[in-house]
Coordinates of C-alpha atoms and ligand atoms in Angstrom, one line a residue:
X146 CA -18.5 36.4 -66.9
X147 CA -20.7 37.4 -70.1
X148 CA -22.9 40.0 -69.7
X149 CA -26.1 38.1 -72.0
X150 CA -28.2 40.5 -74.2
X151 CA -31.2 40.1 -72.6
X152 CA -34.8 42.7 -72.3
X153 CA -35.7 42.0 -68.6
X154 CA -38.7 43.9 -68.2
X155 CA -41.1 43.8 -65.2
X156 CA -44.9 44.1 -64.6
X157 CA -44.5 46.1 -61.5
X158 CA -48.6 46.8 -59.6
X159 CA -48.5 50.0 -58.1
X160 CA -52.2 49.6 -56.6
X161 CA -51.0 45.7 -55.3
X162 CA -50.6 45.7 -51.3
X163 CA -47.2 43.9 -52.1
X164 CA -44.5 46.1 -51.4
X165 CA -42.7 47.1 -54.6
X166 CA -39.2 45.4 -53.8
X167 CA -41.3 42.2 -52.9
X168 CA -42.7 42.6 -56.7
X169 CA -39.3 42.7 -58.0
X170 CA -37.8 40.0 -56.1
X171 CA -40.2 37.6 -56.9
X172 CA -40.7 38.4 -60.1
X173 CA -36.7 38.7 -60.7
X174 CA -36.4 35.2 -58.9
X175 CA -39.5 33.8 -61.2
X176 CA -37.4 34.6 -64.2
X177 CA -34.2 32.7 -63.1
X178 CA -36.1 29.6 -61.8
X179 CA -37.4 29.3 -65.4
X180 CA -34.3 30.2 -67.3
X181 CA -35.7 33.1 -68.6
X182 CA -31.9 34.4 -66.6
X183 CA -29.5 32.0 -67.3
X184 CA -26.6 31.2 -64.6
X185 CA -24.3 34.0 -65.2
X186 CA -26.6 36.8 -66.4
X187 CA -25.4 39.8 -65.1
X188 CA -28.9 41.8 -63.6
X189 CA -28.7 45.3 -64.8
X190 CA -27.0 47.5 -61.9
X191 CA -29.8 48.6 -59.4
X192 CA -29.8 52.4 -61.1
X193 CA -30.6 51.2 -64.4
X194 CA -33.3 49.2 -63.4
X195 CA -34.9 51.5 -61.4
X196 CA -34.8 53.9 -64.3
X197 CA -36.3 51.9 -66.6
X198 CA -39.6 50.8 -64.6
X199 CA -39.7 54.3 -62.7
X200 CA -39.1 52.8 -59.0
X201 CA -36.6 53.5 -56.2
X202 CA -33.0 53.1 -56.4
X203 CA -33.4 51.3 -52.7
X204 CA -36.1 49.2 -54.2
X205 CA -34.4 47.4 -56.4
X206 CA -31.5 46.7 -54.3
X207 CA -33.6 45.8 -51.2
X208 CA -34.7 42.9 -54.4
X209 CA -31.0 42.7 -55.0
X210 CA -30.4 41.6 -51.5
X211 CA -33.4 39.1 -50.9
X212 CA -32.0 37.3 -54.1
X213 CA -28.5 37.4 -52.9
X214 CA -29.4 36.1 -48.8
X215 CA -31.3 33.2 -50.5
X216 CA -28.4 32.3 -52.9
X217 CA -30.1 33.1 -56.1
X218 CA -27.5 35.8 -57.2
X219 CA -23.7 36.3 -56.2
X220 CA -22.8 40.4 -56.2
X221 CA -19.2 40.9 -56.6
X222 CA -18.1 44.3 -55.8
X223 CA -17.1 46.6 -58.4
X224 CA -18.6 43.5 -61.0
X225 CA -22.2 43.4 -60.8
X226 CA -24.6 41.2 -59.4
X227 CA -24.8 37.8 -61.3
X228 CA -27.1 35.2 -61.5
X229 CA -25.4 32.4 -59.3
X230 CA -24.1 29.4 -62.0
X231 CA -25.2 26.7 -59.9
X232 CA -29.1 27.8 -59.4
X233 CA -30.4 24.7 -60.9
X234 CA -33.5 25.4 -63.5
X235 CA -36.1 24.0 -61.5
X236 CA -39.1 24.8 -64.1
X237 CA -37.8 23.6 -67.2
X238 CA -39.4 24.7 -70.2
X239 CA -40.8 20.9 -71.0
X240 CA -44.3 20.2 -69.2
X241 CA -43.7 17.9 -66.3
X242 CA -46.4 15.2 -64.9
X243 CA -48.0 16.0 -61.9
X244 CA -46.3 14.9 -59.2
X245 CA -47.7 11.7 -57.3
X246 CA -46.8 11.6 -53.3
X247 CA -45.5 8.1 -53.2
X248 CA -47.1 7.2 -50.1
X249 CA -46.1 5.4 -46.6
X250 CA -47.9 1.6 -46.8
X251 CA -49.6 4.0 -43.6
X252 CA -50.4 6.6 -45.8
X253 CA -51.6 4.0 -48.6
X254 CA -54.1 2.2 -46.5
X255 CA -55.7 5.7 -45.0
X256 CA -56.2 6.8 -48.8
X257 CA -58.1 4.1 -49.3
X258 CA -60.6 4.9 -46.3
X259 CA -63.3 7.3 -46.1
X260 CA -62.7 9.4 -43.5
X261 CA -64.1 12.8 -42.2
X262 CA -61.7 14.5 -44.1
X263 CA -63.0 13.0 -47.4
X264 CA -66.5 12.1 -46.3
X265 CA -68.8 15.0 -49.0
X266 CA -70.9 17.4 -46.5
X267 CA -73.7 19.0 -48.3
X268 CA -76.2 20.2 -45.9
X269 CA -80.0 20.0 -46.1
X270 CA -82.2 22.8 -44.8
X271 CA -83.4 20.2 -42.1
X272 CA -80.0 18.3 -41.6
X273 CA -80.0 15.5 -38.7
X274 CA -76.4 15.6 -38.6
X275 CA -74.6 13.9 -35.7
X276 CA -72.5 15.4 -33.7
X277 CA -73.1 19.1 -33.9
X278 CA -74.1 20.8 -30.8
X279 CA -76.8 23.1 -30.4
X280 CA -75.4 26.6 -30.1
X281 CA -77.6 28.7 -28.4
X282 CA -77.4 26.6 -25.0
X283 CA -73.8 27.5 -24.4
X284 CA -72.8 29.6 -22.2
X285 CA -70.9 32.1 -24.1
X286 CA -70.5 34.4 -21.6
X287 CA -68.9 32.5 -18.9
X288 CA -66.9 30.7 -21.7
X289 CA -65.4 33.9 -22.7
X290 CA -64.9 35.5 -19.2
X291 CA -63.2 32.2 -18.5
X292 CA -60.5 32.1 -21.4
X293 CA -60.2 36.3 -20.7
X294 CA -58.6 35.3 -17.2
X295 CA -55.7 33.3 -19.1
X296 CA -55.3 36.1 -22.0
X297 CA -52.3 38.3 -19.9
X298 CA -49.3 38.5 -21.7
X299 CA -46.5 38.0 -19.2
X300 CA -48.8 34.5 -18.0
X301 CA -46.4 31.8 -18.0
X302 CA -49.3 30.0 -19.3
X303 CA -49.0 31.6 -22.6
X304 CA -45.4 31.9 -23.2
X305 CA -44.2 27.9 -22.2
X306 CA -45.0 24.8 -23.5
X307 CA -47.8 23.1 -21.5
X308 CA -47.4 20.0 -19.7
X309 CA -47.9 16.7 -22.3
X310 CA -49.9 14.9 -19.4
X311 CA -52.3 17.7 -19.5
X312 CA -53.2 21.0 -17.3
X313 CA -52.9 19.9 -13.7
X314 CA -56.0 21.5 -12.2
X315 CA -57.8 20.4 -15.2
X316 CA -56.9 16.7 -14.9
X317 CA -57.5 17.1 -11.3
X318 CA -61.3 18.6 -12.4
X319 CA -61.7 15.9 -14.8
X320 CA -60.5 12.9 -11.8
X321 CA -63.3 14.4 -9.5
X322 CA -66.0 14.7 -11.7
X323 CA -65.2 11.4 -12.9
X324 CA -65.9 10.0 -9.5
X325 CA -68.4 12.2 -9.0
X326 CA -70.6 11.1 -11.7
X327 CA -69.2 8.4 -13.7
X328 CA -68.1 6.4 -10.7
X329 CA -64.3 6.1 -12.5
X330 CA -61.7 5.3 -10.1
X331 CA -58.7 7.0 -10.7
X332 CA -56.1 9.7 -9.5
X333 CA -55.5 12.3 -11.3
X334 CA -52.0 11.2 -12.4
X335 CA -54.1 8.7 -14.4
X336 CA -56.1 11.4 -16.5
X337 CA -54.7 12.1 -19.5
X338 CA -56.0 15.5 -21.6
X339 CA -56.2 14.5 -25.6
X340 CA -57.1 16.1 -28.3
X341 CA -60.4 14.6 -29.1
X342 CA -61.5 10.7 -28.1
X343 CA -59.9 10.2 -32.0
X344 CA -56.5 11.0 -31.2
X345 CA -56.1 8.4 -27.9
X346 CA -57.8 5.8 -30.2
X347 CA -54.6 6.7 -32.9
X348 CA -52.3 6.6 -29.9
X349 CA -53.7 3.3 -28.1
X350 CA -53.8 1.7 -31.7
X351 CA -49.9 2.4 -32.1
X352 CA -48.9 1.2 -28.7
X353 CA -51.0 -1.6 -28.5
X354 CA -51.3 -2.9 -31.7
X355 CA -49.2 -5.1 -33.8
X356 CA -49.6 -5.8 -37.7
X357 CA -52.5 -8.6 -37.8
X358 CA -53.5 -8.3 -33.8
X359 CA -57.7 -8.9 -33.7
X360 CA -59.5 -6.2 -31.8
X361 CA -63.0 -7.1 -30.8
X362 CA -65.7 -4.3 -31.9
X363 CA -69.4 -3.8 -31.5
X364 CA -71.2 -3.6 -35.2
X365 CA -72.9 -1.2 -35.6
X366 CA -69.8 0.5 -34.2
X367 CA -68.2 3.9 -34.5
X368 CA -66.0 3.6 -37.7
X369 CA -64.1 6.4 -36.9
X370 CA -62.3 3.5 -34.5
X371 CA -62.7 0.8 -37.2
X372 CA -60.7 2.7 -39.7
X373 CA -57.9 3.7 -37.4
X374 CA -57.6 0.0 -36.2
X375 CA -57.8 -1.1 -39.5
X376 CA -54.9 1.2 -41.0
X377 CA -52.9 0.6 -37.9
X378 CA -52.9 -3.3 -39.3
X379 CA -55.5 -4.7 -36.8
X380 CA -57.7 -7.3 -38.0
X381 CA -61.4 -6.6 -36.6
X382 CA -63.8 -9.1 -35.4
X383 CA -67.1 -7.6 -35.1
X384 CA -70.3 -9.0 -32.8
X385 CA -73.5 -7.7 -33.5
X386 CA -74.6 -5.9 -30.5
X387 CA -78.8 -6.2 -29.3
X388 CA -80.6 -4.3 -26.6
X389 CA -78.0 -5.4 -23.7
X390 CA -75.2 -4.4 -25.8
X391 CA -72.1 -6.2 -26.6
X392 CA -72.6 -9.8 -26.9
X393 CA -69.4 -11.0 -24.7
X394 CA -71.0 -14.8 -24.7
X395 CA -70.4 -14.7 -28.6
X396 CA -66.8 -14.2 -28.6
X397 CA -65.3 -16.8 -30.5
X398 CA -63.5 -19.6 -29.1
X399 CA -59.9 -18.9 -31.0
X400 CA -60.2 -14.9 -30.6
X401 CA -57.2 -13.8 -29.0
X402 CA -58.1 -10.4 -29.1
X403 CA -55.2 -7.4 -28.0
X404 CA -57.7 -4.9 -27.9
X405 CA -62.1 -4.6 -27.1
X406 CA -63.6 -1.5 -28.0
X407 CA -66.8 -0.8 -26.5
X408 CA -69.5 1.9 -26.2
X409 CA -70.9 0.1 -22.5
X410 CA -73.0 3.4 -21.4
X411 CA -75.0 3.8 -24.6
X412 CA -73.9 1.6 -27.6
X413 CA -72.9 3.6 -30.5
X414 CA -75.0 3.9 -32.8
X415 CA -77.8 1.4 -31.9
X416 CA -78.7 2.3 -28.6
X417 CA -78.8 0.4 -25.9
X418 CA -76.7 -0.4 -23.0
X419 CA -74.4 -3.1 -21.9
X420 CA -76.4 -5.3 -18.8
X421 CA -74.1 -6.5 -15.6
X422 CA -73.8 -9.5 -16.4
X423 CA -72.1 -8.8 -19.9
X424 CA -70.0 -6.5 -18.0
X425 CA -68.7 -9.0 -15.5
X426 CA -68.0 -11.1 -18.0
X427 CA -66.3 -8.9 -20.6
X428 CA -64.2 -7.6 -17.6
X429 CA -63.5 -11.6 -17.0
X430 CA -62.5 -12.5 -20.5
X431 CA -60.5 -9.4 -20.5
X432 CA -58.5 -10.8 -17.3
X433 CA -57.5 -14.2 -19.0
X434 CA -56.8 -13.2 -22.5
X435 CA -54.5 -10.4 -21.4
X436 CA -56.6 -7.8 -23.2
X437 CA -57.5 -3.8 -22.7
X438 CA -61.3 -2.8 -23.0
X439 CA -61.5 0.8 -24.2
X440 CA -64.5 1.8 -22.7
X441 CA -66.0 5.0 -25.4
X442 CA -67.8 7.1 -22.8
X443 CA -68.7 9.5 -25.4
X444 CA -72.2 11.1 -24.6
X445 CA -73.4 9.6 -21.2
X446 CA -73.8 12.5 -19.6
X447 CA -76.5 12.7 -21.7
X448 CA -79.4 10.6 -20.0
X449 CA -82.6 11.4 -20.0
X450 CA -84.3 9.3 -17.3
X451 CA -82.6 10.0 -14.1
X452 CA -78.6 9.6 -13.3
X453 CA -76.3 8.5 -15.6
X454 CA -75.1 4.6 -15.5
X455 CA -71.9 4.1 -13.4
X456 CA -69.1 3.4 -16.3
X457 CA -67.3 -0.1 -16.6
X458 CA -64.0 1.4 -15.0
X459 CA -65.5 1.4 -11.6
X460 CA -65.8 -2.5 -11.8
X461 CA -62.5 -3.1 -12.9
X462 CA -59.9 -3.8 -10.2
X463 CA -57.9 -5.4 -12.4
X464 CA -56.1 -2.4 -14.5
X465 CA -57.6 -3.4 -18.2
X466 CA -59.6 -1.2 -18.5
X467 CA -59.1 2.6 -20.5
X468 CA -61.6 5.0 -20.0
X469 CA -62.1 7.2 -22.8
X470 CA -64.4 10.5 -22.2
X471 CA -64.6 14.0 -24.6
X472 CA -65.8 17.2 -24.1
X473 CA -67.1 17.5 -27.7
X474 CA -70.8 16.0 -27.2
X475 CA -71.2 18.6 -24.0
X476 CA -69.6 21.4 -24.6
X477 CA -68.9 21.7 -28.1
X478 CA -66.6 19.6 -31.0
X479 CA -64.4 22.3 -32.0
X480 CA -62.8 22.2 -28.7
X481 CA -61.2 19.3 -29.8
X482 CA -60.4 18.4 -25.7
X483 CA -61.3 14.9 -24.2
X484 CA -59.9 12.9 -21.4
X485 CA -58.2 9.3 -20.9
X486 CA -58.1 7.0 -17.7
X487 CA -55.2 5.0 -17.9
X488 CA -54.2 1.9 -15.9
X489 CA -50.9 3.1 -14.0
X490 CA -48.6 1.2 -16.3
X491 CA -50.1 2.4 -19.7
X492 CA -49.7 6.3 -18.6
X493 CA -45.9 7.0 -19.3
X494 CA -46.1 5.3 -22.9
X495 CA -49.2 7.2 -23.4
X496 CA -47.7 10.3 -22.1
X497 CA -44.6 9.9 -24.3
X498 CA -46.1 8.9 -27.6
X499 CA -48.3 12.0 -26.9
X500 CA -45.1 14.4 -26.2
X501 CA -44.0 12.9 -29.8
X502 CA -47.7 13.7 -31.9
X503 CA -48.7 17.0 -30.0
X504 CA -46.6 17.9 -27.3
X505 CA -49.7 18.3 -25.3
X506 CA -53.0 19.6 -25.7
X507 CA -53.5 23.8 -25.9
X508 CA -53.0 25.0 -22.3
X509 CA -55.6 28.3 -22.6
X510 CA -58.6 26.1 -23.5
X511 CA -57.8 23.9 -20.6
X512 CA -57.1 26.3 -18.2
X513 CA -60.8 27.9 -18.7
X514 CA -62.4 24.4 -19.0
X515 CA -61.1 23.4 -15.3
X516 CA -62.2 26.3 -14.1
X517 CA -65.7 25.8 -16.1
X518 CA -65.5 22.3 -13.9
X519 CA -64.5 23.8 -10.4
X520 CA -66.6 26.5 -10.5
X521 CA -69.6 24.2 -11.1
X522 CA -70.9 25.8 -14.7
X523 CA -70.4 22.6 -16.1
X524 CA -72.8 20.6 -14.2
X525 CA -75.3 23.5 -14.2
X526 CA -74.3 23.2 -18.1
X527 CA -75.0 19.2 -18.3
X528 CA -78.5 20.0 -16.4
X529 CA -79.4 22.5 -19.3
X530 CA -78.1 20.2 -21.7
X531 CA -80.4 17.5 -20.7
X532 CA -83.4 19.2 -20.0
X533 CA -82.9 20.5 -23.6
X534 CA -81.9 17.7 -25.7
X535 CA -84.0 15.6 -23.9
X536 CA -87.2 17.9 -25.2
X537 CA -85.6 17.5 -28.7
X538 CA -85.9 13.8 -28.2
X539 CA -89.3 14.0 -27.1
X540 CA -90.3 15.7 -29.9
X541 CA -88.5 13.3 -32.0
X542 CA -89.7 10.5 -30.5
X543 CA -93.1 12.2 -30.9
X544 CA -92.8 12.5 -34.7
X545 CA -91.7 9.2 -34.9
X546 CA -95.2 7.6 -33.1
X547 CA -97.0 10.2 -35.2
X548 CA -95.8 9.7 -38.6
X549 CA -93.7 6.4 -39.3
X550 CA -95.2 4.1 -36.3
X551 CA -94.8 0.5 -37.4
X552 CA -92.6 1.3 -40.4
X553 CA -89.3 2.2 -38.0
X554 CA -87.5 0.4 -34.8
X555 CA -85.4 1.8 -32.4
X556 CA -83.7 1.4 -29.2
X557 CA -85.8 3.2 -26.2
X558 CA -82.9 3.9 -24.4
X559 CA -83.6 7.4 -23.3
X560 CA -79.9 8.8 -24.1
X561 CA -77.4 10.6 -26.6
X562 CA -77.8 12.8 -29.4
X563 CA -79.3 10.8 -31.9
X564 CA -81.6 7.7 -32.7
X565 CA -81.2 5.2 -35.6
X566 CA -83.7 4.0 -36.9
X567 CA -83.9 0.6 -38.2
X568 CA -86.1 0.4 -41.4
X569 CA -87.8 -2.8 -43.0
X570 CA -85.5 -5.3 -44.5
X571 CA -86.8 -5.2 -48.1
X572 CA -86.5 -0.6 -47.5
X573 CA -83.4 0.9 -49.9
X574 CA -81.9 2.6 -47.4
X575 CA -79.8 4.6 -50.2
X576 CA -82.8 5.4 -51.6
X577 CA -84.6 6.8 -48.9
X578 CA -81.5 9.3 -47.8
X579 CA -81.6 10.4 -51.2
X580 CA -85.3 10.8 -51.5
X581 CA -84.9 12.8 -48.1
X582 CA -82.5 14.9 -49.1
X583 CA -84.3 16.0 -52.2
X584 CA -87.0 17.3 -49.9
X585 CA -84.9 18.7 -48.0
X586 CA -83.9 16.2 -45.4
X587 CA -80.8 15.3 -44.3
X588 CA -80.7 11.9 -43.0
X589 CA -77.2 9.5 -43.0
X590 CA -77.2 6.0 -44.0
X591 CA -76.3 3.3 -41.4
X592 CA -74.5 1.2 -43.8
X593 CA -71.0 2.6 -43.1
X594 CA -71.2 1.9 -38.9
X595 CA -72.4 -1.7 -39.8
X596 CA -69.7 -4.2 -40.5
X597 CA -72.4 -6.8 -40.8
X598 CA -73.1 -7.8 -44.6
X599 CA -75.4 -7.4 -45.8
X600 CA -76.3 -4.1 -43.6
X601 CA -79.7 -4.2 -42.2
X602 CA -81.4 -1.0 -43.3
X603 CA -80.9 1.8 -41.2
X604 CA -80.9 5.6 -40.7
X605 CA -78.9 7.9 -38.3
X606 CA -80.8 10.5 -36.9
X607 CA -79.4 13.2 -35.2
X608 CA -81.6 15.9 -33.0
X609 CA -79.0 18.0 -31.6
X610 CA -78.6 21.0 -34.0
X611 CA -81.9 21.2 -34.8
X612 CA -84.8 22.8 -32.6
X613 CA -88.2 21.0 -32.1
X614 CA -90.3 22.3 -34.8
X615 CA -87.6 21.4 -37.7
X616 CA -87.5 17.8 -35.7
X617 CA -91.3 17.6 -36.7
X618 CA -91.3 18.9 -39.8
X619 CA -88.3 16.8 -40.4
X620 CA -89.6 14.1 -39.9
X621 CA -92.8 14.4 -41.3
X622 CA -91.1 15.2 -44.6
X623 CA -89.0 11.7 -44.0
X624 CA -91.9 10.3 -43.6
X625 CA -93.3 10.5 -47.1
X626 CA -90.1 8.5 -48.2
X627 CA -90.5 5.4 -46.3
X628 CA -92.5 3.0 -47.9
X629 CA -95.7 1.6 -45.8
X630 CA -95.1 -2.3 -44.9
Ligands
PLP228 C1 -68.9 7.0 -30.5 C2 -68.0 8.2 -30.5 N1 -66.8 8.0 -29.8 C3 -65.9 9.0 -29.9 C4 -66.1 10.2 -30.6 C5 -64.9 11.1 -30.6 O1 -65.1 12.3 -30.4 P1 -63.9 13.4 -30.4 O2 -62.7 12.9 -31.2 O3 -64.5 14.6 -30.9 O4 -63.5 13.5 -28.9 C6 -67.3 10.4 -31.3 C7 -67.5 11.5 -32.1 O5 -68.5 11.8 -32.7 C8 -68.3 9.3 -31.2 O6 -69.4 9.4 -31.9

């Protein structure tokens, strides 16, 4: 082999963290991927080099070796060490495009969504975001002596792979508070633990859903579900929802829906709350046209005027219904834990489609949750939670009565962690968020949970990271920015 002419010199840091041989390997490795060392370039033996930029002998052949494990050089004894001929120039000289990911016809249709990954977050020194919680009413130190109890070593907990299905005791937790205040009936073979409400929609959409199936949704709706329907192939057909919730009587005549998605407890994001009758009957249209409800039980712990209503799932005896619960709303969203009730014949699909995404929730975080649950801190927790939030709706309400009366509507539903509020028709509803957030207010526009068109005018108010005073001033700020009628 030639030996090539050439003046390989480093730039070696001495004050860099990097370890010196790590310097020289990559730098050496830099060179040949961009031809600056052709194939066949004999390196300079390891004393030479080290000579010449004042390093250790070891150094450079600790490089040597790195290059040579990874195939980038071939070291023939007695020889030298040469670049290997077959090391391909991967960075040509030549500018190249940037490279486009040719996507999936998946991948294509969530690119063209806005989701919470793309969605812009600039926040507002009064922000009513949804779904934040309000830090200073969790219990941080039970939290942490909880997750301490799981942090040994040798736990078995730590060093296996959790069960898919979920932690036993905590699906066990999760069955009896279920009955307990939600009136679900269900074993606890029937709880699965998710990741987040999000990831059993993704999960439910892919086994339940074929290219161009309808699925029946409330508007306004949580879009988070409308987009995941909608890039799993699933045509929706929305129903505008009123005070009593979704209006089953309005189904059309020729839907032959696979899937219903519903928020029965307290509709999402109107307010409001689906009546018996509607129930009966979306349980009875569910029964002849062979399709699963997905009841969103997402905040209705969170009731302000006495005990939560008894979810849908307790008035199904027929197995369509899919009970869908998280812990992000109550104890906080990072968490990412929720729960599923499945109808015996959906939970082994479930389970296995879940073994393929995630292999199972983490098994620490559930651990300390169920015993959160069996030790009664979370119910003591939901008390706290509702005696708190429901003085932050107060005081929103409040505001609301004293500075926009008459210009505003909203459901009185005392529930949840937010209130939209309904504008006047002729209001720009763009306008005002804008105007808001120039003063300093963070308000969202209901536009993207309406899949009625035009939108009627509307603004999503959350109240659960913010404390009363900022609700007031808030809103009193907001205030100034929508019109009088
Ligand atoms: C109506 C509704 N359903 C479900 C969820 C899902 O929650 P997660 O994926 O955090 O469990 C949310 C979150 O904000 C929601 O607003």
């Amino acid at each position: 082999m030639k030996h090539k002419k050439l003046n390989l010199s480093l730039k070696l840091d001495r004050t860099n963290s990097t370890p010196l041989y790590l310097q020289t390997y990559r730098q050496l490795r830099g060179m040949i991927l961009q031809g600056g060392l052709p194939p066949g370039y004999c390196l300079p033996p390891s004393r030479q080099l080290a000579r010449q930029e004042g390093i250790g002998r070891i150094t450079v052949m600790q490089a040597y070796k790195q290059l040579q494990a990874e195939g980038f050089v071939i070291s023939r004894p007695g020889a030298g060490t040469y670049v290997a001929e077959d090391v391909t120039r991967l960075l040509s000289s030549t500018v190249k495009p940037p490279f486009d990911p040719p996507l999936s016809d998946w991948g294509k249709r969530v690119e063209d969504q806005e989701t919470e990954g793309t969605r812009g977050k600039t926040r507002s020194e009064i922000d009513f975001g949804f779904g934040r919680s309000f830090s200073h009413i969790f219990p941080y130190d039970i939290w942490r002596r909880l997750l301490a109890r799981y942090l040994s070593t040798d736990d078995i907990m730590l060093s296996r792979y959790g069960s898919v299905a979920g932690f036993d005791p905590l699906r066990k937790a999760v069955a009896g508070y279920l009955a307990r205040q939600r009136g679900v009936i269900c074993t606890p073979e029937q709880v699965v633990i998710i990741s987040g409400a999000q990831q059993a929609l993704d999960i439910l959409a892919r086994l339940l859903l074929t290219t161009g199936d309808e699925v029946l949704v409330e508007t306004p709706g949580y879009r988070d579900a409308f987009t995941l329907f909608q890039v799993n192939g699933a045509t929706l057909v929305p129903l505008s929802v009123d005070d009593n919730g979704f209006p089953v009587e309005q189904i059309p005549e020729r839907c032959r829906a696979r899937l219903i998605f519903v928020t029965p407890s307290h509709q999402f994001p109107r307010g409001g709350m689906l009546s018996l009758p509607r129930r009966l009957a979306l349980l009875e249209w569910s029964q002849q046209h062979d399709a699963f409800i997905i009841e969103d039980d997402y905040d209705s712990e969170l009731r302000y005027d006495g005990r939560p209503l008894s979810a849908l799932q307790g008035l199904d005896d027929s197995g369509h219904v899919i009970y869908l619960g998280t812990f992000s709303k109550v104890l906080f969203p990072a968490l990412r834990l929720g729960y599923i009730v499945l109808p015996p014949p959906l939970t082994s699909p479930f389970v296995s489609a879940k073994a393929l995404v995630d292999r199972g929730a983490p098994t620490l975080t559930q651990a300390a949750v169920a015993d959160f649950i069996d030790e009664g801190h979370f119910e003591r927790h939901l008390r706290h939670l509702r005696k708190a939030y429901g003085e932050r709706r107060q005081a929103l309400l409040l505001a609301l009565e004293t500075y926009v009366q008459g210009r505003v509507f909203y459901s009185s539903v005392p529930a949840g962690l937010h209130v939209m509020l309904y504008l006047h028709p002729s209001c720009p509803e763009a306008e005002i968020v804008r105007q808001a957030a120039a003063g300093g207010v963070g308000v969202y526009a209901g536009a993207p949970f309406h899949l009625q068109k035009p939108a009627p005018p509307s603004i999503l108010l959350g109240f659960s990271g913010l404390d009363a005073a900022q609700i007031t001033e808030g809103v009193k700020r907001l205030a100034t920015v929508i019109p009088e009628i």
